[in-house]
XYZ file of C-alpha atoms in Angstrom:
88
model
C 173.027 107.818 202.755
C 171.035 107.762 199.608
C 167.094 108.681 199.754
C 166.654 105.465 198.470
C 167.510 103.482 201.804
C 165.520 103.905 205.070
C 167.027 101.721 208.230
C 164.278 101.482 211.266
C 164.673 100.392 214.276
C 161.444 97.939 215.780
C 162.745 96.523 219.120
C 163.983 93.925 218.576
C 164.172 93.726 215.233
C 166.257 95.850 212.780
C 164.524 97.091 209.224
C 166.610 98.156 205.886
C 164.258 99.163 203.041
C 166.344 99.859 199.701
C 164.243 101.044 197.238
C 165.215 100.674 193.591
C 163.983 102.542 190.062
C 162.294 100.535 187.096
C 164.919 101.322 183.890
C 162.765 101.661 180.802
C 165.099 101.317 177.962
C 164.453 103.109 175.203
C 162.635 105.477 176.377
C 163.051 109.466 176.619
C 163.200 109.723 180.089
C 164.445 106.074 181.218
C 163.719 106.581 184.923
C 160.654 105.284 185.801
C 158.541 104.008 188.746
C 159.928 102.672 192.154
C 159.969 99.557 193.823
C 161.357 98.295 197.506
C 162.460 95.455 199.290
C 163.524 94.954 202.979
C 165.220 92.845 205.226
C 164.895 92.371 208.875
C 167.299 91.139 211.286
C 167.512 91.371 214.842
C 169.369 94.417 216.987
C 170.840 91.448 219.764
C 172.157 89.319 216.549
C 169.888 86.119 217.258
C 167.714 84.470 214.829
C 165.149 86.473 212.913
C 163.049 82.903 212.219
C 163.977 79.789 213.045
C 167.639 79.023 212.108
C 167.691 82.638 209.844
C 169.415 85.785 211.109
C 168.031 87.481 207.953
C 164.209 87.016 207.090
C 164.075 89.169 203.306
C 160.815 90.580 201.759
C 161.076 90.712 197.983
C 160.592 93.396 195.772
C 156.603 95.121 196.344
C 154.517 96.684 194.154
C 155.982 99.648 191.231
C 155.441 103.374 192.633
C 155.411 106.454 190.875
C 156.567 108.333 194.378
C 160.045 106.916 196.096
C 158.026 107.768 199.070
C 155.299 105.027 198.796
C 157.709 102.717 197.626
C 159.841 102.566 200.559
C 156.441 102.982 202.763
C 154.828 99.825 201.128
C 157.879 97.992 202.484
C 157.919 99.348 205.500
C 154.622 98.090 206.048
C 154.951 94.756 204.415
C 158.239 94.295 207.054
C 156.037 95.386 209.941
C 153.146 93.129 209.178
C 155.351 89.903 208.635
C 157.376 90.822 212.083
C 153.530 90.945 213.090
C 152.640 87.750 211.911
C 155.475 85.859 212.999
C 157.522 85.448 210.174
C 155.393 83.099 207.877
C 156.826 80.937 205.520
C 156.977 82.658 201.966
């Protein structure tokens, strides 16, 4: 499994965080900051929200550190599980 890709497990729900690197053509070193989305499903298969079986947070804020990166998602997954899903 790559250190890019975090799976939790919230009962009920399911969380997978991928976390991907900004590509700065060009450059010297083209490997730059990190970014993360998630997507959160449920462990018994049933609907996430409403009709969905996937509910998918786009990609957060740009990281220098993988670490806050897939930590910013993490916490953006657990606060809309939190909040009931709202509409985005």
């Amino acid at each position: 499994m790559s250190d890019r890709h975090r799976e939790i497990e919230a009962d009920p729900y399911y969380i997978v965080i991928n976390a991907d690197r900004e590509y700065l053509a060009g450059a010297a070193d083209p490997n730059g900051r990190f970014s993360a989305r998630a997507v959160i499903t449920r462990l018994d298969g049933k609907p996430v929200y409403r009709n969905f079986l996937q509910y998918q947070l786009e990609v957060g804020a740009w990281f220098d550190e993988l670490q806050d990166a897939l930590g910013d998602a993490e916490v953006r997954a657990r606060t809309a599980i939190n909040d009931g899903f709202p509409d985005l």
